[in-house]
């Protein structure tokens, strides 16, 4: 079973105060790029994997989705999502992505935001998602970029008067335990090649891969984000089931 860090009080309190938790999709710096990768949501049957507070599920309902199933391991997340959702086309369930079971060919779009790096068996997960999608459907997701996840001590460093992101152990895949919002947060590092090849092996066709960076407009508004140009924080992937 995956670590249920979001139901730990200290972590949940910290996460609840992040901009993406307070302001939803508008508070997620990468949302503009993600939205450009999405198909038309009208009439779609959607599964949102790691749905959190339900921001995307509510967005999809507002865009005319036929149905949205939001899945998350955290009872805290699901409780908040249910409390803040009124659309009859959205429903939420507790689910562990490491043990996920979905009905065959039941969805037109699978979506996930920053959840899959918490899963130990990515290969099994993408095979499950592929089987749950109808032919001609889409799969769009974001994860922490492998360069961001790989280091044993993920943090900025000053070297020779420059701010850098030291990377070690990139080719050593597997569990990473870090302190972020709380101690002992478990994630799973996979190289970019491993991630893409798992999708290809499952039968997906890659449509767009983006190593996210702030836009010129974002950099103009947030000068402190210029340091983000030294390494990608997020990996955005859009693919399809032929």
Short mmCIF file of N, CA and C in Angstrom, two decimals, residues 100-238:
data_model
loop_
_atom_site.label_atom_id
_atom_site.label_comp_id
_atom_site.label_asym_id
_atom_site.label_seq_id
_atom_site.Cartn_x
_atom_site.Cartn_y
_atom_site.Cartn_z
N UNK A 100 -4.51 -0.24 -7.93
CA UNK A 100 -5.65 0.25 -8.70
C UNK A 100 -6.26 -0.83 -9.59
N UNK A 101 -7.58 -0.88 -9.58
CA UNK A 101 -8.34 -1.75 -10.48
C UNK A 101 -9.45 -0.89 -11.08
N UNK A 102 -9.51 -0.83 -12.40
CA UNK A 102 -10.51 -0.02 -13.09
C UNK A 102 -11.28 -0.88 -14.09
N UNK A 103 -12.52 -0.55 -14.37
CA UNK A 103 -13.27 -1.30 -15.38
C UNK A 103 -12.67 -1.12 -16.76
N UNK A 104 -12.78 -2.15 -17.59
CA UNK A 104 -12.18 -2.12 -18.92
C UNK A 104 -12.93 -1.16 -19.84
N UNK A 105 -12.17 -0.37 -20.61
CA UNK A 105 -12.69 0.53 -21.63
C UNK A 105 -13.89 1.34 -21.12
N UNK A 106 -13.70 1.98 -19.97
CA UNK A 106 -14.79 2.73 -19.33
C UNK A 106 -14.59 4.24 -19.40
N UNK A 107 -13.41 4.70 -19.89
CA UNK A 107 -13.12 6.13 -19.84
C UNK A 107 -12.57 6.63 -21.18
N UNK A 108 -12.79 7.94 -21.41
CA UNK A 108 -12.28 8.61 -22.60
C UNK A 108 -11.03 9.43 -22.30
N UNK A 109 -10.79 9.71 -21.03
CA UNK A 109 -9.62 10.49 -20.62
C UNK A 109 -9.19 10.06 -19.23
N UNK A 110 -7.91 9.79 -19.08
CA UNK A 110 -7.30 9.61 -17.76
C UNK A 110 -6.41 10.80 -17.50
N UNK A 111 -6.53 11.36 -16.31
CA UNK A 111 -5.80 12.58 -15.95
C UNK A 111 -5.19 12.39 -14.57
N UNK A 112 -4.01 12.96 -14.37
CA UNK A 112 -3.41 12.93 -13.05
C UNK A 112 -2.45 14.10 -12.89
N UNK A 113 -2.48 14.71 -11.72
CA UNK A 113 -1.59 15.82 -11.41
C UNK A 113 -0.74 15.49 -10.19
N UNK A 114 0.57 15.35 -10.41
CA UNK A 114 1.57 15.23 -9.34
C UNK A 114 1.24 14.12 -8.34
N UNK A 115 0.86 12.96 -8.85
CA UNK A 115 0.53 11.84 -7.98
C UNK A 115 1.37 10.60 -8.23
N UNK A 116 1.79 10.39 -9.48
CA UNK A 116 2.40 9.11 -9.84
C UNK A 116 3.79 8.92 -9.23
N UNK A 117 4.46 9.98 -8.82
CA UNK A 117 5.78 9.78 -8.19
C UNK A 117 5.65 9.22 -6.77
N UNK A 118 4.42 9.05 -6.31
CA UNK A 118 4.20 8.38 -5.03
C UNK A 118 3.92 6.88 -5.21
N UNK A 119 3.86 6.42 -6.45
CA UNK A 119 3.54 5.02 -6.71
C UNK A 119 4.81 4.21 -6.94
N UNK A 120 4.84 3.01 -6.39
CA UNK A 120 6.03 2.15 -6.50
C UNK A 120 6.09 1.42 -7.83
N UNK A 121 4.92 1.02 -8.37
CA UNK A 121 4.89 0.19 -9.58
C UNK A 121 4.22 0.97 -10.70
N UNK A 122 4.97 1.83 -11.34
CA UNK A 122 4.45 2.68 -12.41
C UNK A 122 4.03 1.85 -13.62
N UNK A 123 4.79 0.79 -13.91
CA UNK A 123 4.48 -0.05 -15.07
C UNK A 123 3.10 -0.69 -14.93
N UNK A 124 2.81 -1.24 -13.77
CA UNK A 124 1.49 -1.83 -13.55
C UNK A 124 0.40 -0.77 -13.67
N UNK A 125 0.65 0.40 -13.11
CA UNK A 125 -0.34 1.47 -13.13
C UNK A 125 -0.70 1.87 -14.55
N UNK A 126 0.30 2.06 -15.42
CA UNK A 126 -0.02 2.52 -16.77
C UNK A 126 -0.69 1.41 -17.60
N UNK A 127 -0.37 0.16 -17.31
CA UNK A 127 -1.09 -0.93 -17.98
C UNK A 127 -2.56 -0.93 -17.57
N UNK A 128 -2.82 -0.68 -16.30
CA UNK A 128 -4.19 -0.63 -15.80
C UNK A 128 -4.95 0.52 -16.45
N UNK A 129 -4.29 1.67 -16.57
CA UNK A 129 -4.93 2.84 -17.18
C UNK A 129 -5.21 2.58 -18.65
N UNK A 130 -4.26 1.97 -19.35
CA UNK A 130 -4.45 1.68 -20.77
C UNK A 130 -5.67 0.79 -20.98
N UNK A 131 -5.82 -0.22 -20.14
CA UNK A 131 -6.95 -1.14 -20.28
C UNK A 131 -8.28 -0.47 -19.97
N UNK A 132 -8.24 0.60 -19.16
CA UNK A 132 -9.48 1.28 -18.76
C UNK A 132 -9.93 2.33 -19.77
N UNK A 133 -9.09 2.63 -20.75
CA UNK A 133 -9.42 3.64 -21.75
C UNK A 133 -9.95 3.00 -23.03
N UNK A 134 -10.88 3.69 -23.68
CA UNK A 134 -11.37 3.23 -24.97
C UNK A 134 -10.36 3.61 -26.05
N UNK A 135 -10.33 2.90 -27.16
CA UNK A 135 -9.45 3.29 -28.26
C UNK A 135 -9.74 4.72 -28.72
N UNK A 136 -8.68 5.45 -29.02
CA UNK A 136 -8.82 6.84 -29.44
C UNK A 136 -8.89 7.83 -28.30
N UNK A 137 -8.65 7.37 -27.07
CA UNK A 137 -8.76 8.23 -25.90
C UNK A 137 -7.41 8.84 -25.52
N UNK A 138 -7.43 9.69 -24.48
CA UNK A 138 -6.24 10.44 -24.08
C UNK A 138 -5.84 10.14 -22.64
N UNK A 139 -4.55 10.33 -22.38
CA UNK A 139 -3.97 10.16 -21.06
C UNK A 139 -3.00 11.32 -20.85
N UNK A 140 -3.33 12.19 -19.91
CA UNK A 140 -2.52 13.39 -19.64
C UNK A 140 -2.16 13.40 -18.16
N UNK A 141 -0.87 13.54 -17.86
CA UNK A 141 -0.48 13.55 -16.46
C UNK A 141 0.78 14.37 -16.24
N UNK A 142 0.98 14.76 -14.99
CA UNK A 142 2.18 15.47 -14.59
C UNK A 142 2.80 14.74 -13.40
N UNK A 143 4.12 14.79 -13.33
CA UNK A 143 4.86 14.25 -12.18
C UNK A 143 6.01 15.20 -11.87
N UNK A 144 6.63 15.00 -10.73
CA UNK A 144 7.87 15.71 -10.47
C UNK A 144 8.91 15.22 -11.47
N UNK A 145 9.68 16.15 -12.01
CA UNK A 145 10.68 15.77 -13.01
C UNK A 145 11.75 14.89 -12.37
N UNK A 146 12.23 13.87 -13.08
CA UNK A 146 13.26 13.00 -12.51
C UNK A 146 14.51 13.75 -12.04
N UNK A 147 14.88 14.82 -12.70
CA UNK A 147 16.03 15.60 -12.25
C UNK A 147 15.74 16.25 -10.90
N UNK A 148 14.50 16.62 -10.68
CA UNK A 148 14.10 17.20 -9.40
C UNK A 148 14.07 16.14 -8.30
N UNK A 149 13.66 14.93 -8.67
CA UNK A 149 13.48 13.87 -7.67
C UNK A 149 14.74 13.11 -7.32
N UNK A 150 15.69 13.04 -8.26
CA UNK A 150 16.81 12.11 -8.12
C UNK A 150 17.73 12.37 -6.93
N UNK A 151 18.09 13.62 -6.62
CA UNK A 151 19.14 13.86 -5.62
C UNK A 151 18.84 13.27 -4.24
N UNK A 152 19.90 12.86 -3.57
CA UNK A 152 19.74 12.37 -2.20
C UNK A 152 19.41 13.51 -1.24
N UNK A 153 19.80 14.73 -1.61
CA UNK A 153 19.47 15.92 -0.82
C UNK A 153 18.95 16.99 -1.78
N UNK A 154 17.67 16.89 -2.18
CA UNK A 154 17.13 17.79 -3.20
C UNK A 154 17.00 19.23 -2.69
N UNK A 155 17.94 20.07 -3.08
CA UNK A 155 17.92 21.46 -2.65
C UNK A 155 18.92 22.24 -3.49
N UNK A 156 18.75 23.54 -3.52
CA UNK A 156 19.68 24.41 -4.23
C UNK A 156 21.01 24.48 -3.50
N UNK A 157 22.05 24.78 -4.24
CA UNK A 157 23.38 24.96 -3.66
C UNK A 157 24.07 26.12 -4.38
N UNK A 158 24.97 26.77 -3.68
CA UNK A 158 25.76 27.85 -4.26
C UNK A 158 27.15 27.32 -4.57
N UNK A 159 27.51 27.34 -5.86
CA UNK A 159 28.81 26.86 -6.30
C UNK A 159 29.41 27.90 -7.23
N UNK A 160 30.58 28.44 -6.83
CA UNK A 160 31.25 29.42 -7.67
C UNK A 160 30.41 30.66 -7.92
N UNK A 161 29.61 31.03 -6.94
CA UNK A 161 28.77 32.21 -7.09
C UNK A 161 27.51 31.99 -7.89
N UNK A 162 27.22 30.73 -8.26
CA UNK A 162 26.03 30.42 -9.03
C UNK A 162 25.12 29.47 -8.24
N UNK A 163 23.84 29.65 -8.43
CA UNK A 163 22.86 28.76 -7.81
C UNK A 163 22.64 27.57 -8.73
N UNK A 164 22.90 26.37 -8.23
CA UNK A 164 22.75 25.16 -9.04
C UNK A 164 21.89 24.14 -8.30
N UNK A 165 21.47 23.12 -9.05
CA UNK A 165 20.70 22.01 -8.48
C UNK A 165 21.57 20.76 -8.59
N UNK A 166 22.29 20.39 -7.55
CA UNK A 166 23.18 19.23 -7.64
C UNK A 166 22.39 17.93 -7.81
N UNK A 167 22.77 17.13 -8.79
CA UNK A 167 22.08 15.87 -9.06
C UNK A 167 23.04 14.71 -8.83
N UNK A 168 22.66 13.81 -7.95
CA UNK A 168 23.42 12.58 -7.76
C UNK A 168 22.44 11.42 -7.81
N UNK A 169 22.93 10.24 -8.15
CA UNK A 169 22.11 9.05 -8.14
C UNK A 169 21.00 9.03 -9.18
N UNK A 170 21.16 9.78 -10.25
CA UNK A 170 20.07 9.84 -11.23
C UNK A 170 19.74 8.46 -11.80
N UNK A 171 20.75 7.64 -12.06
CA UNK A 171 20.53 6.33 -12.66
C UNK A 171 20.22 5.24 -11.63
N UNK A 172 20.17 5.62 -10.38
CA UNK A 172 19.80 4.68 -9.32
C UNK A 172 18.32 4.91 -9.01
N UNK A 173 17.48 4.09 -9.62
CA UNK A 173 16.04 4.29 -9.46
C UNK A 173 15.54 3.68 -8.16
N UNK A 174 14.38 4.14 -7.74
CA UNK A 174 13.78 3.57 -6.55
C UNK A 174 13.35 4.61 -5.55
N UNK A 175 13.19 4.17 -4.33
CA UNK A 175 12.61 4.99 -3.27
C UNK A 175 13.50 6.16 -2.90
N UNK A 176 12.87 7.31 -2.69
CA UNK A 176 13.53 8.50 -2.14
C UNK A 176 12.69 8.95 -0.94
N UNK A 177 13.34 9.19 0.18
CA UNK A 177 12.65 9.69 1.36
C UNK A 177 13.17 11.08 1.67
N UNK A 178 12.28 12.05 1.66
CA UNK A 178 12.65 13.44 1.87
C UNK A 178 11.76 14.07 2.93
N UNK A 179 12.17 15.23 3.38
CA UNK A 179 11.37 16.01 4.32
C UNK A 179 10.78 17.19 3.55
N UNK A 180 9.48 17.14 3.30
CA UNK A 180 8.77 18.21 2.61
C UNK A 180 7.39 18.34 3.25
N UNK A 181 7.19 19.44 3.97
CA UNK A 181 5.99 19.70 4.75
C UNK A 181 5.90 18.81 5.99
N UNK A 182 6.51 17.64 5.92
CA UNK A 182 6.60 16.73 7.06
C UNK A 182 7.81 15.83 6.85
N UNK A 183 8.23 15.14 7.89
CA UNK A 183 9.38 14.26 7.77
C UNK A 183 8.98 12.92 7.17
N UNK A 184 9.92 12.34 6.40
CA UNK A 184 9.73 10.98 5.91
C UNK A 184 8.74 10.81 4.78
N UNK A 185 8.70 11.74 3.85
CA UNK A 185 7.81 11.63 2.70
C UNK A 185 8.46 10.69 1.66
N UNK A 186 7.76 9.62 1.30
CA UNK A 186 8.30 8.60 0.41
C UNK A 186 7.82 8.84 -1.02
N UNK A 187 8.78 8.92 -1.94
CA UNK A 187 8.50 9.03 -3.38
C UNK A 187 9.35 8.00 -4.10
N UNK A 188 9.09 7.85 -5.41
CA UNK A 188 9.82 6.85 -6.20
C UNK A 188 10.40 7.49 -7.45
N UNK A 189 11.71 7.48 -7.52
CA UNK A 189 12.42 8.07 -8.65
C UNK A 189 12.55 7.08 -9.80
N UNK A 190 12.19 7.55 -11.00
CA UNK A 190 12.42 6.81 -12.23
C UNK A 190 13.04 7.76 -13.24
N UNK A 191 13.94 7.26 -14.07
CA UNK A 191 14.54 8.12 -15.08
C UNK A 191 13.49 8.51 -16.12
N UNK A 192 13.82 9.53 -16.90
CA UNK A 192 12.93 9.95 -17.98
C UNK A 192 12.72 8.79 -18.96
N UNK A 193 13.80 8.06 -19.28
CA UNK A 193 13.68 6.94 -20.20
C UNK A 193 12.77 5.85 -19.67
N UNK A 194 12.89 5.52 -18.41
CA UNK A 194 12.03 4.50 -17.82
C UNK A 194 10.57 4.91 -17.87
N UNK A 195 10.30 6.16 -17.57
CA UNK A 195 8.93 6.67 -17.59
C UNK A 195 8.32 6.58 -18.98
N UNK A 196 9.04 7.07 -19.98
CA UNK A 196 8.52 7.07 -21.35
C UNK A 196 8.40 5.65 -21.89
N UNK A 197 9.38 4.82 -21.61
CA UNK A 197 9.34 3.44 -22.13
C UNK A 197 8.22 2.62 -21.49
N UNK A 198 7.87 2.92 -20.25
CA UNK A 198 6.74 2.23 -19.62
C UNK A 198 5.45 2.55 -20.35
N UNK A 199 5.30 3.80 -20.77
CA UNK A 199 4.11 4.20 -21.51
C UNK A 199 4.06 3.51 -22.87
N UNK A 200 5.20 3.49 -23.56
CA UNK A 200 5.27 2.85 -24.87
C UNK A 200 4.98 1.36 -24.76
N UNK A 201 5.57 0.70 -23.76
CA UNK A 201 5.37 -0.73 -23.58
C UNK A 201 3.91 -1.06 -23.27
N UNK A 202 3.22 -0.14 -22.59
CA UNK A 202 1.81 -0.37 -22.26
C UNK A 202 0.90 -0.18 -23.47
N UNK A 203 1.44 0.40 -24.54
CA UNK A 203 0.64 0.59 -25.75
C UNK A 203 0.23 2.01 -26.04
N UNK A 204 0.73 2.96 -25.26
CA UNK A 204 0.39 4.36 -25.49
C UNK A 204 1.26 4.97 -26.60
N UNK A 205 0.71 5.94 -27.28
CA UNK A 205 1.45 6.73 -28.27
C UNK A 205 1.72 8.11 -27.69
N UNK A 206 2.98 8.49 -27.60
CA UNK A 206 3.33 9.79 -27.03
C UNK A 206 2.89 10.91 -27.97
N UNK A 207 2.25 11.92 -27.40
CA UNK A 207 1.78 13.06 -28.17
C UNK A 207 2.54 14.33 -27.85
N UNK A 208 2.88 14.53 -26.57
CA UNK A 208 3.60 15.73 -26.17
C UNK A 208 4.31 15.47 -24.85
N UNK A 209 5.58 15.85 -24.78
CA UNK A 209 6.37 15.74 -23.55
C UNK A 209 6.97 17.12 -23.27
N UNK A 210 6.73 17.63 -22.10
CA UNK A 210 7.20 18.98 -21.76
C UNK A 210 7.91 18.98 -20.41
N UNK A 211 9.14 19.46 -20.43
CA UNK A 211 9.89 19.70 -19.19
C UNK A 211 9.59 21.14 -18.80
N UNK A 212 8.65 21.29 -17.89
CA UNK A 212 8.03 22.59 -17.64
C UNK A 212 9.02 23.66 -17.18
N UNK A 213 8.80 24.86 -17.68
CA UNK A 213 9.53 26.05 -17.26
C UNK A 213 8.54 27.21 -17.17
N UNK A 214 8.80 28.18 -16.30
CA UNK A 214 7.91 29.34 -16.23
C UNK A 214 7.91 30.10 -17.55
N UNK A 215 6.75 30.64 -17.91
CA UNK A 215 6.65 31.44 -19.12
C UNK A 215 7.28 32.81 -18.91
N UNK A 216 7.48 33.54 -19.99
CA UNK A 216 8.04 34.89 -19.89
C UNK A 216 7.15 35.77 -19.03
N UNK A 217 5.82 35.62 -19.19
CA UNK A 217 4.90 36.42 -18.39
C UNK A 217 5.01 36.07 -16.90
N UNK A 218 5.15 34.79 -16.60
CA UNK A 218 5.29 34.39 -15.20
C UNK A 218 6.59 34.89 -14.60
N UNK A 219 7.66 34.85 -15.39
CA UNK A 219 8.95 35.34 -14.90
C UNK A 219 8.92 36.84 -14.66
N UNK A 220 8.18 37.55 -15.49
CA UNK A 220 8.07 39.00 -15.31
C UNK A 220 7.31 39.33 -14.03
N UNK A 221 6.34 38.49 -13.70
CA UNK A 221 5.53 38.73 -12.51
C UNK A 221 6.19 38.19 -11.25
N UNK A 222 6.97 37.11 -11.40
CA UNK A 222 7.62 36.48 -10.25
C UNK A 222 9.12 36.41 -10.52
N UNK A 223 9.84 37.43 -10.18
CA UNK A 223 11.27 37.46 -10.44
C UNK A 223 12.00 36.33 -9.72
N UNK A 224 11.44 35.90 -8.58
CA UNK A 224 12.07 34.84 -7.79
C UNK A 224 12.02 33.50 -8.51
N UNK A 225 11.20 33.37 -9.53
CA UNK A 225 11.10 32.11 -10.26
C UNK A 225 12.22 31.92 -11.28
N UNK A 226 13.05 32.91 -11.48
CA UNK A 226 14.12 32.77 -12.47
C UNK A 226 15.07 31.63 -12.13
N UNK A 227 15.18 31.31 -10.85
CA UNK A 227 16.04 30.20 -10.45
C UNK A 227 15.50 28.89 -11.02
N UNK A 228 14.21 28.82 -11.31
CA UNK A 228 13.60 27.60 -11.85
C UNK A 228 14.14 27.24 -13.24
N UNK A 229 14.80 28.19 -13.91
CA UNK A 229 15.37 27.91 -15.23
C UNK A 229 16.61 27.03 -15.14
N UNK A 230 17.09 26.79 -13.93
CA UNK A 230 18.28 25.96 -13.74
C UNK A 230 17.98 24.47 -13.72
N UNK A 231 16.73 24.12 -13.59
CA UNK A 231 16.32 22.71 -13.66
C UNK A 231 14.81 22.64 -13.79
N UNK A 232 14.31 21.61 -14.47
CA UNK A 232 12.85 21.46 -14.56
C UNK A 232 12.31 20.84 -13.28
N UNK A 233 11.22 21.39 -12.79
CA UNK A 233 10.58 20.85 -11.59
C UNK A 233 9.50 19.83 -11.94
N UNK A 234 8.80 20.06 -13.06
CA UNK A 234 7.69 19.20 -13.45
C UNK A 234 7.92 18.59 -14.82
N UNK A 235 7.40 17.37 -15.00
CA UNK A 235 7.36 16.71 -16.29
C UNK A 235 5.90 16.54 -16.68
N UNK A 236 5.52 17.04 -17.86
CA UNK A 236 4.16 16.99 -18.36
C UNK A 236 4.12 16.07 -19.58
N UNK A 237 3.20 15.13 -19.56
CA UNK A 237 3.13 14.14 -20.64
C UNK A 237 1.68 13.97 -21.11
N UNK A 238 1.51 14.02 -22.42
CA UNK A 238 0.22 13.71 -23.03
C UNK A 238 0.41 12.57 -24.01
#
